[in-house]
XYZ file of N, CA, C and O in Angstrom:
340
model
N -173.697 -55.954 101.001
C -172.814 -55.473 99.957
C -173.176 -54.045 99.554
O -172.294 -53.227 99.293
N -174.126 -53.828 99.516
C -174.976 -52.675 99.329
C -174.104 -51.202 100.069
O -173.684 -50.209 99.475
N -174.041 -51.545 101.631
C -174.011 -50.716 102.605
C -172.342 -50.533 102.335
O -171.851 -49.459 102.680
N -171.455 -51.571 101.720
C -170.304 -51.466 101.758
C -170.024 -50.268 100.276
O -169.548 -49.141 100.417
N -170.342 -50.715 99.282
C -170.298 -50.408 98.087
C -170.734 -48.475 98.411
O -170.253 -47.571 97.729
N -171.536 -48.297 99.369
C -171.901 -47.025 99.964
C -171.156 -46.145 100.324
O -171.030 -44.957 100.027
N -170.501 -47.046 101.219
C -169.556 -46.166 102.177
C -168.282 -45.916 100.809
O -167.795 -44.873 100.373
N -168.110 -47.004 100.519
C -166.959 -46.709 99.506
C -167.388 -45.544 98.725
O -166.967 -44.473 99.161
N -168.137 -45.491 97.659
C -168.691 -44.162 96.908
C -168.769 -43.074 98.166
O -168.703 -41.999 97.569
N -168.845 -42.853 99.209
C -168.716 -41.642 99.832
C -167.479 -41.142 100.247
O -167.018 -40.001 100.295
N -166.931 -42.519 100.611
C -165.515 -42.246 101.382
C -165.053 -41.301 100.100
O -164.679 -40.167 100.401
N -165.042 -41.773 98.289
C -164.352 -41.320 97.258
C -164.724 -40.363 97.028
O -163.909 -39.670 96.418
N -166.140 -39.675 97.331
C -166.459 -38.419 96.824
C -165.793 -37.714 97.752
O -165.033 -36.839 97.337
N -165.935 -37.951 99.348
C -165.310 -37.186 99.963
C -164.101 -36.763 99.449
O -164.018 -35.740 98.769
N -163.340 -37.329 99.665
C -161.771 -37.427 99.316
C -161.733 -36.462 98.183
O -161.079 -35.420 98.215
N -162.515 -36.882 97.112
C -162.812 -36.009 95.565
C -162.727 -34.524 96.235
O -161.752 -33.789 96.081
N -163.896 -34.179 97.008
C -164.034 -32.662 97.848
C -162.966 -32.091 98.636
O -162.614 -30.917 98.757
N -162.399 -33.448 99.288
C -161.270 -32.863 100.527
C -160.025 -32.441 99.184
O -159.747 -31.247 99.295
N -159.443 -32.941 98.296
C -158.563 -32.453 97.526
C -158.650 -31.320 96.702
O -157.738 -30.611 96.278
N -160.272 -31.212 96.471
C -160.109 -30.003 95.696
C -160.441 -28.684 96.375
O -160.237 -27.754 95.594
N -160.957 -28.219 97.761
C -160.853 -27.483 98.629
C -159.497 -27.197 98.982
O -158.845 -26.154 98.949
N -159.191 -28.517 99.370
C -157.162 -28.423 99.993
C -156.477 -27.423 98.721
O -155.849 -26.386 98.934
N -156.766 -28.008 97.371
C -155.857 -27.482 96.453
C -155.872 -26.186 95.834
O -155.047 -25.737 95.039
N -157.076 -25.544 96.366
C -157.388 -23.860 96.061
C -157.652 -23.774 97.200
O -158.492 -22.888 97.040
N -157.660 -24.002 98.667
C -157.863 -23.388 99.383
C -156.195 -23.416 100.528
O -155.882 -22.811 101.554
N -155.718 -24.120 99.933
C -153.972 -24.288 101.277
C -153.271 -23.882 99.885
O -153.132 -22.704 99.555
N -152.803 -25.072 99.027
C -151.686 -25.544 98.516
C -151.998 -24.285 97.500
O -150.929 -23.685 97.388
N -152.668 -23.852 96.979
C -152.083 -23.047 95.273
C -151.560 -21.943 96.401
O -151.626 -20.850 95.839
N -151.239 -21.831 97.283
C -150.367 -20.681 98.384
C -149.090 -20.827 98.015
O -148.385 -19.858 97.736
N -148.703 -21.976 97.982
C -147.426 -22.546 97.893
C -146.588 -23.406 96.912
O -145.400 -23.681 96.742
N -147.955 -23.737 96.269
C -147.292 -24.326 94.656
C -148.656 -24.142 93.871
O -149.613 -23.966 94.625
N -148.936 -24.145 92.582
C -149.842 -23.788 91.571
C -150.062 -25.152 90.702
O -151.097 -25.705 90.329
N -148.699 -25.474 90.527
C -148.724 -26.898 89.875
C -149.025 -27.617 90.356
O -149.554 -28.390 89.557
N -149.089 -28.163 91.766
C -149.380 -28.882 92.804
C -150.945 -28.784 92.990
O -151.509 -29.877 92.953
N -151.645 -27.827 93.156
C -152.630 -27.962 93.268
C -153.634 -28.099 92.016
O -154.811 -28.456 92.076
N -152.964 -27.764 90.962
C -153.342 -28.317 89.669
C -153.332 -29.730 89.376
O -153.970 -29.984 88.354
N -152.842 -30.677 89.912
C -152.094 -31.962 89.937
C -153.374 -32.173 90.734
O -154.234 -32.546 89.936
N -153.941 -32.082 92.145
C -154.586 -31.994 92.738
C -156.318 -32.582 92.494
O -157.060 -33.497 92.854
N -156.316 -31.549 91.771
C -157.783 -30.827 90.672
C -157.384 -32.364 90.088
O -157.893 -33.416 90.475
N -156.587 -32.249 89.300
C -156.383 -33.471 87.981
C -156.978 -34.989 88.907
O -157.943 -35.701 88.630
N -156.125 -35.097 89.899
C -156.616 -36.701 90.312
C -158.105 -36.429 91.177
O -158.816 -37.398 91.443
N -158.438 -35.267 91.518
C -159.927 -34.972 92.094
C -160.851 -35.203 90.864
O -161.815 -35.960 90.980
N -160.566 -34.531 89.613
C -161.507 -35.316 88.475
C -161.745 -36.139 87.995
O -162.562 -36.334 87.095
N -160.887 -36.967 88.643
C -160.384 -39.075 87.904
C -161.783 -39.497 89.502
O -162.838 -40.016 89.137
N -161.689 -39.354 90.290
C -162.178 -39.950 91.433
C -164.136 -40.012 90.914
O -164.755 -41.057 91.118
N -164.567 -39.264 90.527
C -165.790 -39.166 90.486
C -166.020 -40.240 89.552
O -166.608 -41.006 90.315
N -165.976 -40.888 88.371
C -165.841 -41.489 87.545
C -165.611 -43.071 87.836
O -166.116 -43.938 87.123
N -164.563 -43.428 89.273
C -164.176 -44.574 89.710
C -165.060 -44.441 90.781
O -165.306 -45.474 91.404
N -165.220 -44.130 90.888
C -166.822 -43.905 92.265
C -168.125 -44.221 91.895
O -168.602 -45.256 92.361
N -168.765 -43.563 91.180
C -169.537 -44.500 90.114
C -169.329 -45.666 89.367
O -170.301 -46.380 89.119
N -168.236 -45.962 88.979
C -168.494 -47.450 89.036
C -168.261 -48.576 89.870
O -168.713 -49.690 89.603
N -167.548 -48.316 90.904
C -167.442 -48.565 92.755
C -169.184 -48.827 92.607
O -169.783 -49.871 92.348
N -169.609 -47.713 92.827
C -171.049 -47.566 93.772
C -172.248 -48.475 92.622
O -173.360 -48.844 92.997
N -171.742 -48.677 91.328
C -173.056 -49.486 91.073
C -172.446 -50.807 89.977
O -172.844 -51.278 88.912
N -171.510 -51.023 90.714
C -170.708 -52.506 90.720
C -171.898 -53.576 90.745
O -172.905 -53.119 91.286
N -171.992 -54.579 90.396
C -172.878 -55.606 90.816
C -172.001 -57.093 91.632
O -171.224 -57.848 91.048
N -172.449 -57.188 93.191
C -172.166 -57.803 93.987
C -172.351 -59.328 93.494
O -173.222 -59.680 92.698
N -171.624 -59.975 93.946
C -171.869 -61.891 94.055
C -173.098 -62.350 94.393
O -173.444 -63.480 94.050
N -174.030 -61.409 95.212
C -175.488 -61.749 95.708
C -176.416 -60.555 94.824
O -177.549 -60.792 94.405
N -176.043 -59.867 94.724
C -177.111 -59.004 93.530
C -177.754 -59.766 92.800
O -177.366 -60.928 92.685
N -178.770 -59.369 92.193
C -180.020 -60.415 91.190
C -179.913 -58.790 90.282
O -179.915 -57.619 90.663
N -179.847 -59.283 89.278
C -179.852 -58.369 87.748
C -180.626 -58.821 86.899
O -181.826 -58.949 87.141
N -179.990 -59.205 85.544
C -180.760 -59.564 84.551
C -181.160 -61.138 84.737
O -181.932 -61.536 83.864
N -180.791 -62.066 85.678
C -181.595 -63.345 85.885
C -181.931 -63.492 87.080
O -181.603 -64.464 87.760
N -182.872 -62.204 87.611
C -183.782 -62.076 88.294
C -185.365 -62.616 87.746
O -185.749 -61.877 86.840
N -186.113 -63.438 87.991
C -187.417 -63.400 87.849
C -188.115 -62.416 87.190
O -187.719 -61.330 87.615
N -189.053 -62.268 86.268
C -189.567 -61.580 85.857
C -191.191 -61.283 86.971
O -191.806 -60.335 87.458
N -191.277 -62.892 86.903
C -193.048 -62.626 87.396
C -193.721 -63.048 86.377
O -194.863 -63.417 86.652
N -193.412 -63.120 85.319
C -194.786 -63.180 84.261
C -193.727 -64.804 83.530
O -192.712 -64.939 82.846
N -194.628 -65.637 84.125
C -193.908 -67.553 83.910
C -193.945 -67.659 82.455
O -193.479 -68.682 81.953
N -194.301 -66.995 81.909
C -194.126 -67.409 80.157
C -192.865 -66.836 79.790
O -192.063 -67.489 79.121
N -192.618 -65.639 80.182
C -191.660 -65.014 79.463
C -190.422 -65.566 80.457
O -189.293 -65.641 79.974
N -190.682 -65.996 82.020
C -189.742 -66.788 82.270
C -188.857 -67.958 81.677
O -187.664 -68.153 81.446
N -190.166 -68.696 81.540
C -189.735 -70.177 80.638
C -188.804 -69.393 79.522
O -187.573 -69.412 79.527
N -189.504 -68.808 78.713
C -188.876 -68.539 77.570
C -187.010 -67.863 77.765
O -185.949 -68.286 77.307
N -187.328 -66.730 78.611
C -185.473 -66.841 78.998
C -185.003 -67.873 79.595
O -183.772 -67.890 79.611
N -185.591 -68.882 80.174
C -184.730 -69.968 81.055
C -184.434 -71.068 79.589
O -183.371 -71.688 79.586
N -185.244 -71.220 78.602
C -185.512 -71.895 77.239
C -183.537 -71.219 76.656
O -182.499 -71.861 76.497
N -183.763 -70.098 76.545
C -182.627 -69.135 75.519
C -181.572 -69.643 76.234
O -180.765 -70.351 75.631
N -181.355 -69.324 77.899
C -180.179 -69.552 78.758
C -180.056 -71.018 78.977
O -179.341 -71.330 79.930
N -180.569 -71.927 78.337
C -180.470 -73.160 78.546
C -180.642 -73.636 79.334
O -179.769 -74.439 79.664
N -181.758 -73.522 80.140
C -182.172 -73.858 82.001
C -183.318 -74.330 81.387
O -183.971 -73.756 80.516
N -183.538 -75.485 81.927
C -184.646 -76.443 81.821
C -185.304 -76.727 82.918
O -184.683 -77.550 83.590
N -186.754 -76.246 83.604
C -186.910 -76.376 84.460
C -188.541 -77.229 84.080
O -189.529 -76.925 83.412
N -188.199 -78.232 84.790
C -189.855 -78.899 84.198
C -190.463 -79.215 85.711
O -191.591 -79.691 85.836
C-alpha cells in the first residue's frame, strides 16, 4: 500500500509541475486566463497529494499498534475494551 500511495503522491506532484510550466511556459502565449486557471488547479493538487500520500491503509498499524511496554499496553487494551487475559 505504501508503494501505491507513492506513486500516487508523485504521479500528483508531477502533474502539479507539468501544469504550471505548461501554463507560463506554452499557454499564457495564447490565453492569460487560461493559464491562470491552470496555476489555480496546480495549487489545489499539492494539498490532495498530501493527504493521498499519508492516508492510512487497511493494513497500516497506527495508534493500536503495540507499544512494547505491557503495562501501558494492558492499560489501553483496559480503555478500548480488549480484554486479554
Amino acid at each position: 500500500m505504501l508503494a501505491r500511495r507513492r506513486h500516487a503522491y508523485f504521479a500528483m506532484m508531477g502533474t502539479c509541475i507539468a501544469l504550471f510550466v505548461l501554463a507560463w511556459g506554452v499557454v499564457r502565449l495564447w490565453s492569460i486566463p487560461v493559464a491562470v486557471g491552470m496555476c489555480v488547479v496546480a495549487m489545489v493538487i499539492p494539498p490532495l497529494a498530501a493527504i493521498v500520500a499519508n492516508r492510512r491503509g487497511p493494513d497500516d498499524r497506527w495508534w493500536d499498534a503495540p507499544s512494547g511496554d505491557s503495562k501501558s499496553d494492558e492499560w489501553w487494551d483496559e480503555l478500548d475494551g480488549k480484554h486479554h487475559r
